[in-house]
Coordinates of C-alpha atoms in Angstrom, one line a residue:
Chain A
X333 CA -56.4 -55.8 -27.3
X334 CA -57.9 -59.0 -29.3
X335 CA -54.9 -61.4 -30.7
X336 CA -53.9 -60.7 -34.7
X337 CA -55.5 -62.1 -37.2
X338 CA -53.0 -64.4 -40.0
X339 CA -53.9 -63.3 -43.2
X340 CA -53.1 -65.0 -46.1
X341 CA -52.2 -63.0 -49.4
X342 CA -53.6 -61.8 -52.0
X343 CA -56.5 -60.4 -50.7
X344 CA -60.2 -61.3 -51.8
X345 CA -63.5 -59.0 -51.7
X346 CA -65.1 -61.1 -48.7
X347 CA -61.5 -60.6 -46.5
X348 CA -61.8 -57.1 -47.4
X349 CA -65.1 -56.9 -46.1
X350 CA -64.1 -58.8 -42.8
X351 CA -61.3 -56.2 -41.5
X352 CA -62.5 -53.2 -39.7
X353 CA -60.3 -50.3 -38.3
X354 CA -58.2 -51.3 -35.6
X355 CA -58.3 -55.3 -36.4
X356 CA -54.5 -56.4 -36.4
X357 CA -53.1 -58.9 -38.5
X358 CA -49.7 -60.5 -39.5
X359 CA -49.7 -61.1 -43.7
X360 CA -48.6 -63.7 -45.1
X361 CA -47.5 -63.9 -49.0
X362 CA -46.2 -61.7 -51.3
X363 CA -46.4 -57.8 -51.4
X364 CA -45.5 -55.7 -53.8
X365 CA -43.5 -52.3 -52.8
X366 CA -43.5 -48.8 -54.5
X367 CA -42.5 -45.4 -53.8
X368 CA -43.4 -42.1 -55.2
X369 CA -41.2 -42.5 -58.3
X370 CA -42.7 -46.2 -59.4
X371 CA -46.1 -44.8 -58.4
X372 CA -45.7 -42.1 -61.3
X373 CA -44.5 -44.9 -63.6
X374 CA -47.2 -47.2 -62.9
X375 CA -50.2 -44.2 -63.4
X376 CA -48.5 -42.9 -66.2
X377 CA -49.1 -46.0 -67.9
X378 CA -52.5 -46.3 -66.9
X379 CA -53.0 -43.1 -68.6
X380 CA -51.5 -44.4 -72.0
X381 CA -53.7 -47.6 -71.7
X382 CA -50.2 -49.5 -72.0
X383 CA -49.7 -52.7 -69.9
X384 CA -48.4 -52.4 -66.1
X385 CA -45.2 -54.7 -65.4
X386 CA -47.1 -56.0 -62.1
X387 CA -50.3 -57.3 -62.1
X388 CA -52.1 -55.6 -59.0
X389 CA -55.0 -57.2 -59.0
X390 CA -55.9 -58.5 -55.5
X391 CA -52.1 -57.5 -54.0
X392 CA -51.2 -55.5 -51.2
X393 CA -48.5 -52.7 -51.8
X394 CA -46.4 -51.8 -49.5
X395 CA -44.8 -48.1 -48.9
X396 CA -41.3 -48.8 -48.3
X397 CA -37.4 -48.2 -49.8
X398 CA -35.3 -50.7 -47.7
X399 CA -31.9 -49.9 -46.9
X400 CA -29.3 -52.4 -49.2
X401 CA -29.0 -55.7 -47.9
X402 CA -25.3 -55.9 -46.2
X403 CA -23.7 -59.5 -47.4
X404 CA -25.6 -62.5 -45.9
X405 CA -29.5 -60.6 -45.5
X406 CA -32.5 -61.0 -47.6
X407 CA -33.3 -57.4 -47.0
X408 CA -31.7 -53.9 -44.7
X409 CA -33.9 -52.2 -42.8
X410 CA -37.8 -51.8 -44.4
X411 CA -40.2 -49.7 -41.9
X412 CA -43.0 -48.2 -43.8
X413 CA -42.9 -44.6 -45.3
X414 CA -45.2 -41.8 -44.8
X415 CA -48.4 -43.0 -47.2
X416 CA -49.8 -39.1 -47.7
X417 CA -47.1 -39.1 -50.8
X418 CA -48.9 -41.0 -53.0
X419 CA -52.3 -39.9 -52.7
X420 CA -52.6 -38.3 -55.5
X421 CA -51.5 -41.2 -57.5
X422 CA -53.5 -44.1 -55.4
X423 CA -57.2 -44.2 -56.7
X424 CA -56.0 -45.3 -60.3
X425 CA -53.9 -48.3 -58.8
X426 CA -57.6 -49.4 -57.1
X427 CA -59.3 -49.1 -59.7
X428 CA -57.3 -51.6 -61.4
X429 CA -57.8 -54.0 -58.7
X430 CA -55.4 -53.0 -56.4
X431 CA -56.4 -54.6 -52.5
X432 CA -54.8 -53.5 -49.7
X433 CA -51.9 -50.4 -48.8
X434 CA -49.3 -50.4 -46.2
X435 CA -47.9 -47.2 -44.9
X436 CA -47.8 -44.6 -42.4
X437 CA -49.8 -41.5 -41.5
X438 CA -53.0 -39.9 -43.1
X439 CA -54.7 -40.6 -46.6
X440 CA -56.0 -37.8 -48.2
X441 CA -60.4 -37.8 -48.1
X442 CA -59.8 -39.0 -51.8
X443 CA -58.2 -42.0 -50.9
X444 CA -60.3 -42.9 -48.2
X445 CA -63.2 -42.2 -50.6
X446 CA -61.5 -44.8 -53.5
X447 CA -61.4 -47.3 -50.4
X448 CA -64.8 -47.7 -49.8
X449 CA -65.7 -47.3 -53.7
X450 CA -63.4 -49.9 -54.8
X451 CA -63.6 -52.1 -51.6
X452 CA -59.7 -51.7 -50.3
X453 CA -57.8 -51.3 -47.2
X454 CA -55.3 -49.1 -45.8
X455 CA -52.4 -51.0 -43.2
X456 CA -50.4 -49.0 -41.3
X457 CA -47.0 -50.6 -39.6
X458 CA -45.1 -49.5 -37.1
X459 CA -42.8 -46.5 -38.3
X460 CA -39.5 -46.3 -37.3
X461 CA -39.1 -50.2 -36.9
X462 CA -37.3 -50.7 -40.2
X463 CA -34.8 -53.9 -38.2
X464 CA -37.9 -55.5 -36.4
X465 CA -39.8 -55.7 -39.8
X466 CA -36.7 -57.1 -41.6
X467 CA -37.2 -60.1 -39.5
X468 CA -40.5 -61.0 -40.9
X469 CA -39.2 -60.6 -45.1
X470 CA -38.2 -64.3 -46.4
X471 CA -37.1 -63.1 -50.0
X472 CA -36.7 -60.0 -52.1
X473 CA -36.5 -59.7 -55.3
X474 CA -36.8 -56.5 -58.0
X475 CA -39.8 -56.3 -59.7
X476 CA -39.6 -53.7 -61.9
X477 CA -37.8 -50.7 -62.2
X478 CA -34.6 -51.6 -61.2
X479 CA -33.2 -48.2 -62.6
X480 CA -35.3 -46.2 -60.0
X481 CA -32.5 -47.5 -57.1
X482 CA -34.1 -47.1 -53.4
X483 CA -37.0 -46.6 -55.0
X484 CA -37.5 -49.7 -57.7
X485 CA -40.4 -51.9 -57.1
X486 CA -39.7 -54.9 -55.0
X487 CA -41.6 -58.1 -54.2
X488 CA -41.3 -59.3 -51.1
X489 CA -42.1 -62.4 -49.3
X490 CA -43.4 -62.1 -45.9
X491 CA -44.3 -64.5 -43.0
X492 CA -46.3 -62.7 -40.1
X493 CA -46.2 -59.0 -41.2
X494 CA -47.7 -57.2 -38.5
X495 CA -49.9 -54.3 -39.2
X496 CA -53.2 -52.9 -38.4
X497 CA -56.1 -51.7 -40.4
X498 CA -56.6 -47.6 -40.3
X499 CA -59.0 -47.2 -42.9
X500 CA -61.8 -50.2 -43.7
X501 CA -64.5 -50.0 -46.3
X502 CA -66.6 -49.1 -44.2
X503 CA -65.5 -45.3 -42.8
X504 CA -63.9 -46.1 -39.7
X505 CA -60.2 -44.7 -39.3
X506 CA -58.3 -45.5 -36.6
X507 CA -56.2 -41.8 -36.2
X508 CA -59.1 -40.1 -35.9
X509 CA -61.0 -42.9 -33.7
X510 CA -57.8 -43.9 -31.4
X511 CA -57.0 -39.6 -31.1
X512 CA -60.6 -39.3 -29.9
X513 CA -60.3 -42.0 -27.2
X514 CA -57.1 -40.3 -25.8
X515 CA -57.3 -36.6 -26.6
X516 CA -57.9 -34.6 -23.2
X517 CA -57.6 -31.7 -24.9
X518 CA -57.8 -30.1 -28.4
X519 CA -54.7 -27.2 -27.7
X520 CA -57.2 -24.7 -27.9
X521 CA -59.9 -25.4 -30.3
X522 CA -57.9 -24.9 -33.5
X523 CA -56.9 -28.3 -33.6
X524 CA -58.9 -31.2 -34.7
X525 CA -58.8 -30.5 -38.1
X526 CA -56.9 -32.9 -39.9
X527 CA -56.8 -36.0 -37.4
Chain B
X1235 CA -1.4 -24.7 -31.8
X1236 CA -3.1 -28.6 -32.4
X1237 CA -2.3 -30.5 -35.8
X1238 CA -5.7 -32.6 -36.5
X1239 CA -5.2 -34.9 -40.1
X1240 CA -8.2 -34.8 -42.5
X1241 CA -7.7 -38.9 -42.5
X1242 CA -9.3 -38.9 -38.9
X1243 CA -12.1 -36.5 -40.1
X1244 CA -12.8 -38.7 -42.5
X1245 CA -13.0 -42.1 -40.7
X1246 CA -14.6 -40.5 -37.5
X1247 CA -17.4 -39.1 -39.8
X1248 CA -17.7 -42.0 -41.0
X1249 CA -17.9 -44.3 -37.6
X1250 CA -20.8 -41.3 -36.7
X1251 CA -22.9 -41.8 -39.4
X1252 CA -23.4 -45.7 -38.7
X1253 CA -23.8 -45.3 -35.2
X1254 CA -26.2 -42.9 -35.4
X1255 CA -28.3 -45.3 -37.9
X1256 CA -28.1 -48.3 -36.2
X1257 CA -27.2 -47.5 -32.0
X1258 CA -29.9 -45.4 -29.8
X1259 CA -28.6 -43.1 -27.2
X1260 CA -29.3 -44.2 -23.8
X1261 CA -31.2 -41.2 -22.9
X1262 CA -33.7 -42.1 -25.7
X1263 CA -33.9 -46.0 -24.6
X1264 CA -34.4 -44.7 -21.5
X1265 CA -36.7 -42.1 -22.4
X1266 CA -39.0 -45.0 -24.3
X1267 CA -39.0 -47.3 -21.6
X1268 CA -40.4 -44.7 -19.1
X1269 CA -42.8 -43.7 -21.8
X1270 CA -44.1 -47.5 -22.2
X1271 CA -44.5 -47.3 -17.8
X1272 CA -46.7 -44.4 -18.3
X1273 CA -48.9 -44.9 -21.7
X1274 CA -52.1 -45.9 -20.5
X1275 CA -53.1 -46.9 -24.3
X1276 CA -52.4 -51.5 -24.5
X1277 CA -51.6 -50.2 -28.4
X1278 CA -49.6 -47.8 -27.8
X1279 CA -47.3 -50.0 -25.4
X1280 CA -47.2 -53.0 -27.3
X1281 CA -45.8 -50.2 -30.0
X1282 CA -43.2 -48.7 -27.7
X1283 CA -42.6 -52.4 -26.9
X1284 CA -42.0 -52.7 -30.5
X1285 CA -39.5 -50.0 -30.8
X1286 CA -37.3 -51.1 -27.7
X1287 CA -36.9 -54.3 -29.5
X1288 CA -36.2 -52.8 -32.9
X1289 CA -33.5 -50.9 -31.2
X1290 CA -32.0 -54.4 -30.0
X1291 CA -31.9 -55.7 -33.1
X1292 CA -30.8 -52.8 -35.0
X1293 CA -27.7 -52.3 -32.2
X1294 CA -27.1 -56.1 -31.9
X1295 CA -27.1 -56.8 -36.0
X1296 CA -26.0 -53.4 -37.0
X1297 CA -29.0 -52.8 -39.0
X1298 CA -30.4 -49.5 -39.3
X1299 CA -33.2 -48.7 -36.9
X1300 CA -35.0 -47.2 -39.9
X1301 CA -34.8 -47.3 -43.7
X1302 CA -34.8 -43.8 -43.8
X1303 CA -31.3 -43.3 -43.1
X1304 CA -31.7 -39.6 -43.6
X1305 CA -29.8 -36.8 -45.2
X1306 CA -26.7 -36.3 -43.4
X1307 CA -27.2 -33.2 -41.1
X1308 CA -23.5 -32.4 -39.5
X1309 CA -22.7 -29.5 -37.1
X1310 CA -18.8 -29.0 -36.6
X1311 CA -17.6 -26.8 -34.1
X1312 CA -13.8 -26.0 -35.3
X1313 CA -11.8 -24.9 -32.3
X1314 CA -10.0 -21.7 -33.2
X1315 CA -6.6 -23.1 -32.1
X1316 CA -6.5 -26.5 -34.1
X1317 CA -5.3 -26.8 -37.4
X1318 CA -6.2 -29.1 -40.1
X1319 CA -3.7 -30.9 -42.0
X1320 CA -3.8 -33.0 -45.2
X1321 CA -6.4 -31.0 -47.2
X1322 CA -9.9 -29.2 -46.5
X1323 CA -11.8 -30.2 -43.7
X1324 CA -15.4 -29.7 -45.7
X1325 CA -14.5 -32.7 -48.1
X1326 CA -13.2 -34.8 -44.8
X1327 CA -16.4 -34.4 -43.3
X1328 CA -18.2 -34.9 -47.2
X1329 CA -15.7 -38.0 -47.7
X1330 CA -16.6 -39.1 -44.3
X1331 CA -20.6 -39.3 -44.6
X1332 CA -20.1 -41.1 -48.3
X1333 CA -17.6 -43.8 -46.9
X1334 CA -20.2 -44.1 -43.8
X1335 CA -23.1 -44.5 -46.1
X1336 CA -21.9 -46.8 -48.3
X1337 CA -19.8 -49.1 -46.0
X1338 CA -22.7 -49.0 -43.4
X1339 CA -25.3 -50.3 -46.1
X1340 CA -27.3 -47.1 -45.2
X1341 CA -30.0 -46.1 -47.7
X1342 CA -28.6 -43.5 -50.0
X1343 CA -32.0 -40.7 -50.4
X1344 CA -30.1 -37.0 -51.2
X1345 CA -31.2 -35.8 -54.8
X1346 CA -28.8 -33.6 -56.8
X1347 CA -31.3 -31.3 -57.3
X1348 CA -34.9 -30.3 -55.4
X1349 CA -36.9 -30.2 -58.9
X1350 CA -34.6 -33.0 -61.2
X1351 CA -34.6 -35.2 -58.4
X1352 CA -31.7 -37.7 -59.6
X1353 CA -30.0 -39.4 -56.7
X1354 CA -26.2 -38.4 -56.1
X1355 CA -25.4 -42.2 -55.3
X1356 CA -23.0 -41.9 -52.0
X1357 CA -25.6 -39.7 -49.9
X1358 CA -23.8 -36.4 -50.4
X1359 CA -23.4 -33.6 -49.9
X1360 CA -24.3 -33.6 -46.0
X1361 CA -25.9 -30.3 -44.8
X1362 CA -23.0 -28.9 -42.6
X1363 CA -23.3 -26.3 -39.8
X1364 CA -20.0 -24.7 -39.0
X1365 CA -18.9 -23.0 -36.1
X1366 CA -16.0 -21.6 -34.6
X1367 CA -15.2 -21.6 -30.7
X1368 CA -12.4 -21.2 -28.3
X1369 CA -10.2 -24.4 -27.8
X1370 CA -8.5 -26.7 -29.6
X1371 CA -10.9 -29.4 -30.3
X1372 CA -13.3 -30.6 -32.8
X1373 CA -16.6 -31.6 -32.3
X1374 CA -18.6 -33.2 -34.7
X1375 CA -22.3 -34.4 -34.4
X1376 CA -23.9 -36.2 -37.1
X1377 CA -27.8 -36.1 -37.0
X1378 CA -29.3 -38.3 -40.0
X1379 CA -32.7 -36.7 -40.5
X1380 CA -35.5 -38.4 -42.5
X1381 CA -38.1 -36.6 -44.2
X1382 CA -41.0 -38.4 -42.1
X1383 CA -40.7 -36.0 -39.4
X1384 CA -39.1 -33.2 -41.0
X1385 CA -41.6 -32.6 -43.6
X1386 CA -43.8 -32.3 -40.8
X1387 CA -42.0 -29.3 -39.2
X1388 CA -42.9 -25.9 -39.6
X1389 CA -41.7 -21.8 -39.0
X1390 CA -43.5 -19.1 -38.7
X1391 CA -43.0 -14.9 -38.2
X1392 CA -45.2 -13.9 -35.5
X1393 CA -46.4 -11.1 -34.8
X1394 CA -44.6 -10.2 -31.7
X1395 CA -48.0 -9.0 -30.1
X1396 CA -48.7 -12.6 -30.5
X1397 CA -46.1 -13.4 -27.5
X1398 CA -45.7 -16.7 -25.6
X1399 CA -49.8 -17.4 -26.4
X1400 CA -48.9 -17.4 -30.3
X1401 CA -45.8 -19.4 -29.6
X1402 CA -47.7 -22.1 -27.4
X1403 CA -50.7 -22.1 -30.3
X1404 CA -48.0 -22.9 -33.5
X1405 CA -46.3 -25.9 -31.7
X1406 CA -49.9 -27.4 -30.7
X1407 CA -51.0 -26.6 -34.1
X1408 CA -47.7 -27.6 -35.9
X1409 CA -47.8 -31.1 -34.1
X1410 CA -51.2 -31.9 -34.4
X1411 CA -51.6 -31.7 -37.8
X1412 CA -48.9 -33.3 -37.9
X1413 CA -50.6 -36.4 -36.4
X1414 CA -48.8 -39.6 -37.2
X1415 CA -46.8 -38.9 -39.9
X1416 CA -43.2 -37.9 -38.5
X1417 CA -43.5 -41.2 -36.1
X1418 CA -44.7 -40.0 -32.1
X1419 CA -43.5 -40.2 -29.9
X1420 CA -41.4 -37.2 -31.3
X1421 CA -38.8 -34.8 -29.6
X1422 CA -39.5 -31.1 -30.3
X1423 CA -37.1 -28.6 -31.1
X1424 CA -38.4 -25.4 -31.1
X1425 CA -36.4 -22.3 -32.1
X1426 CA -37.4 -19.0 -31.0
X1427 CA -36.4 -15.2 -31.5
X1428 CA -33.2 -14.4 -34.0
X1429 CA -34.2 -14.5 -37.8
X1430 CA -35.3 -16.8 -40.2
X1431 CA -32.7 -19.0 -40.7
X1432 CA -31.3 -18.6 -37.2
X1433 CA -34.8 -19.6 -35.9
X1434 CA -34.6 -22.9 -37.9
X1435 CA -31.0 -24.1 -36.6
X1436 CA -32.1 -23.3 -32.7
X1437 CA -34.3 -25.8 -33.4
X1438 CA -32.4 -28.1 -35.3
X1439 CA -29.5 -27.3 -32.7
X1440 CA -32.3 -28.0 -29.6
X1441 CA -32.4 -31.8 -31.2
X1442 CA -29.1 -32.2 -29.6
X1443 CA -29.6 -32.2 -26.0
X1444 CA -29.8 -35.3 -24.4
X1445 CA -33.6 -36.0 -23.6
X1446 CA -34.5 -36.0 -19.7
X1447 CA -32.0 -33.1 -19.3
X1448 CA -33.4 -29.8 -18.2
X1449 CA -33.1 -26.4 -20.1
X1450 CA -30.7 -24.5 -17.7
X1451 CA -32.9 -21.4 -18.3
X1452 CA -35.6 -22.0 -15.5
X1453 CA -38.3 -20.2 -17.7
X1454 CA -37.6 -22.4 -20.2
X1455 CA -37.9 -25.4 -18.4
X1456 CA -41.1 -24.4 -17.1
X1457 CA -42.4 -23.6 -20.7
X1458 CA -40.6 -26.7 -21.9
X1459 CA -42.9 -28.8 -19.2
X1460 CA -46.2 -27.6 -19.9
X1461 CA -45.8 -28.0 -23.7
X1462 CA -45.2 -31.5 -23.4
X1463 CA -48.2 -31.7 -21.0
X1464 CA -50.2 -29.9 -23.3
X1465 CA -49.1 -31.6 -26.1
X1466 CA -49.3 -35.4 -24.8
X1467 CA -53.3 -34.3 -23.6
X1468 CA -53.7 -34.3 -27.8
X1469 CA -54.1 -38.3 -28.1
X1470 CA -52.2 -38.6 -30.7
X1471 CA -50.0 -41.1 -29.0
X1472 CA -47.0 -43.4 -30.2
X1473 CA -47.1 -44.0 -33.9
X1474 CA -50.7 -41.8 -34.1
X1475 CA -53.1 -44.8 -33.2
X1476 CA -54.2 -43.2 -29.8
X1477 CA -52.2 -42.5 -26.5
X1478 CA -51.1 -40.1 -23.6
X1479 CA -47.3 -40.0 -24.6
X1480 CA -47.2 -37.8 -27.8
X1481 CA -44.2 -36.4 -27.1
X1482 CA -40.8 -37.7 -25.0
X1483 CA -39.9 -34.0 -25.0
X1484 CA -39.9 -30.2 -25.9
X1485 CA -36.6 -28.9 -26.1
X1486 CA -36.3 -24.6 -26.5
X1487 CA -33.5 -22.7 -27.2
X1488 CA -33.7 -18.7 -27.8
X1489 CA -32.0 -16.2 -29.3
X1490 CA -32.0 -12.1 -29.3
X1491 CA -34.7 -11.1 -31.9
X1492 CA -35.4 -7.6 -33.6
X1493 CA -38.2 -5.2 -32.0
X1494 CA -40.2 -6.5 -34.9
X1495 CA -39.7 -9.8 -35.1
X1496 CA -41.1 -13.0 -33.3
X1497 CA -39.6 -16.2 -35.3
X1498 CA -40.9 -19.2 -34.1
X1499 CA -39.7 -22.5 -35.8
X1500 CA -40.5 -25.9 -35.0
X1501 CA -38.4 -29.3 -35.8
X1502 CA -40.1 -32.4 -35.2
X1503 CA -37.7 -35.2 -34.7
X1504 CA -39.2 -39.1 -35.1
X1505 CA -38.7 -41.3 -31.4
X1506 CA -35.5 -42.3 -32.7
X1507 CA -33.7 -38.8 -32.6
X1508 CA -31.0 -40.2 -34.0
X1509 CA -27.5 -38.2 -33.5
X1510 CA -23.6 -39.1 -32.5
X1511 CA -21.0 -37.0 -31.1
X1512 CA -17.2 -36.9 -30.8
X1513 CA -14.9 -34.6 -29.6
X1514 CA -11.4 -34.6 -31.5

């Protein structure tokens, strides 16, 4: 296992380039974060040619709804949520320039499709370590949508996010490559499907 | 006959639900650290690693071990010779979940309704699983299930020609495609035999026991064994990014079915398998 690589945000076309499937890295900057419900927003305006309240260009958006901060904390708990949500939704945000995803579990063949087509990557973090994450979130603040509750866009600031690259622009995905590696057997050849 | 006041319903609910969200059971700490001794994956250690110390933190800070803080699952088993004082026990064990969610600073993710999907606020209502037994006590678990994991769960009406080969074939299948999304390593509960619904809470209800414990029904625990084998050999591995510890464990429980009838149902629970007991 090689040692992260610091990344610093927003990504660029030539750092996209760099990252293969199965490089890990901690971020560094600012990411934006949306759910299913500010992911509707966002495409809906798209669709009406209206103006986005981010700018996504270049940013990294991360699949999350933190738990409130209690008195005192920048942030509750803020593991990533399961990615395959917002699928359907997720090629319009890269085509307007959108860099880099952080989530959990598959992308649909779409997605990973729009990835190599509009030169993006898909992060996934550790699920299920929503108080070690917290750690690495300086500031939060809403971004938009502050009526949407758990689910309004935030932007957070974060120093040493750690992640790793499942899908690169180049095909590789590390489910299906790190399943392969380990998988003694396939439960009886119906399997292998999806992973 | 024993007097039990709502008041204590409502603040032991209450103490449940935060516990559960931020404090592991031992059997699960020690059920990851022996998983991190055996993975052979460097990834998928450093990522058990990961969760050991998240579970520090989350017990040391009171932080919840996940953002998902789940929907309040609660099973209440009502002994048949206590008796509840000071109003209905239902909206003690409702009042209890909303002052633990919102006191706790635990994420609040139940919609009012499956298709207008506007969020109730408080976390209510819990999904509550009643029943009555012989004593006088009160026991109340509180389970808060995300949707990670349980989205990823499955039932199915065999055939019962199928038999154990058609049971064995649905869990592989159900937590393979499954892959990484509920959060591996996972605990499975499988429910087997009854109906529908009575399928569904043996499984739910199979959550419960402590993992590392044997089923006491030796067939079981025989079954119970070579599914996890079975299942770790699929490489999924913790979090999905390749290993041979899929699964801590497969927990069974079964119940009479009809001549006709072969319900299998399958609930995936997320390495945290987060759940808190007391006995009243």
């Amino acid at each position: 296992m090689s040692a992260p690589r610091r990344i610093i945000l927003p990504l660029t076309d030539e750092l996209v380039a760099e990252l293969r499937a199965g490089d890990r890295v901690l971020l560094n900057g600012t990411l934006l974060t949306a759910r299913d419900a500010a992911h509707k927003n966002l495409v809906a305006l798209i669709a009406q040619g209206a103006p986005l309240p981010v700018d996504l260009y270049g940013q990294v958006v991360y699949y999350v709804g933190p738990s409130p901060a209690p008195p005192g904390r920048v942030i509750g708990a803020c593991g990533p949520t399961t990615s395959g949500r917002v699928d359907s939704y997720t090629p319009a945000l890269l085509a307007r320039g959108l860099k880099g995803m952080i989530g959990k579990g598959f992308r649909s063949p779409e997605v990973i499709t729009a990835l190599k087509e509009y030169r993006a990557v898909y992060f996934g973090a550790v699920g299920g370590a929503g108080a070690l994450l917290s750690k690495c979130v300086r500031a939060a603040r809403v971004a938009a949508y502050p009526e949407l509750g758990p689910e309004a866009m935030h932007e957070l600031v974060v120093a040493d996010f750690p992640a790793v690259v499942i899908n690169d622009i180049y095909g590789g995905d590390l489910y299906r490559e790190g399943r392969r590696q380990y998988a003694v057997n396939d439960g009886g050849g119906v399997l292998c499907g999806q992973a | 006959m024993r007097t039990l006041d709502c008041k204590t319903v409502v603040e032991v609910t209450s103490r449940l639900c935060r516990e559960a969200n931020c404090v592991l059971e031992p059997d699960v700490v020690a059920a990851l650290e022996m998983a991190r001794q055996e993975e052979v994956s460097p990834t998928g250690r450093d990522v058990l690693g990961q969760l050991l110390e998240n579970a520090r933190i989350a017990a040391r800070e009171e932080i919840p071990i996940c953002q998902d803080t789940g929907i309040a699952v609660v099973f209440v088993e009502v002994g048949q010779d206590v008796r509840i004082a000071g109003g209905s026990l239902e909206a003690a064990v409702v009042q209890g979940v909303r002052k633990g969610y919102e006191q706790g600073y635990l994420r609040k993710s139940v919609v009012a309704g499956p298709l207008d999907r506007v969020n109730t606020g408080d976390n209510t209502p819990p999904v509550i699983h009643w029943r009555v037994v012989p004593g006088d006590c009160l026991k109340i678990s509180v389970m808060p299930k995300g949707a990670g994991s349980e989205n990823m769960s499955a039932l199915k009406m065999l055939k019962p020609a199928e038999g154990l080969d058609g049971v064995k074939r649905f869990i592989l299948e159900t937590v393979s495609s499954a892959g990484p999304n509920p959060c591996p390593p996972l605990v499975v509960g499988v429910g087997l035999g009854g109906t529908l619904e009575k399928a569904a809470l043996l499984a739910k209800e199979a959550l419960l026991r402590p993992v590392g414990t044997k089923n006491l029904v030796g067939e079981l625990a025989g079954l119970e064994e070579s599914l996890r084998v079975s299942l770790n050999g699929l490489g999924i591995g913790p979090v999905g990014l390749g290993g041979r510890v899929t699964v801590l464990a497969v927990h069974i429980l079964t119940y009479p079915t009809h001549i006709a009838m072969l319900p299998v149902a399958v609930n995936l629970n997320c390495h945290a398998v987060r759940h808190k007991t007391a006995v009243l």
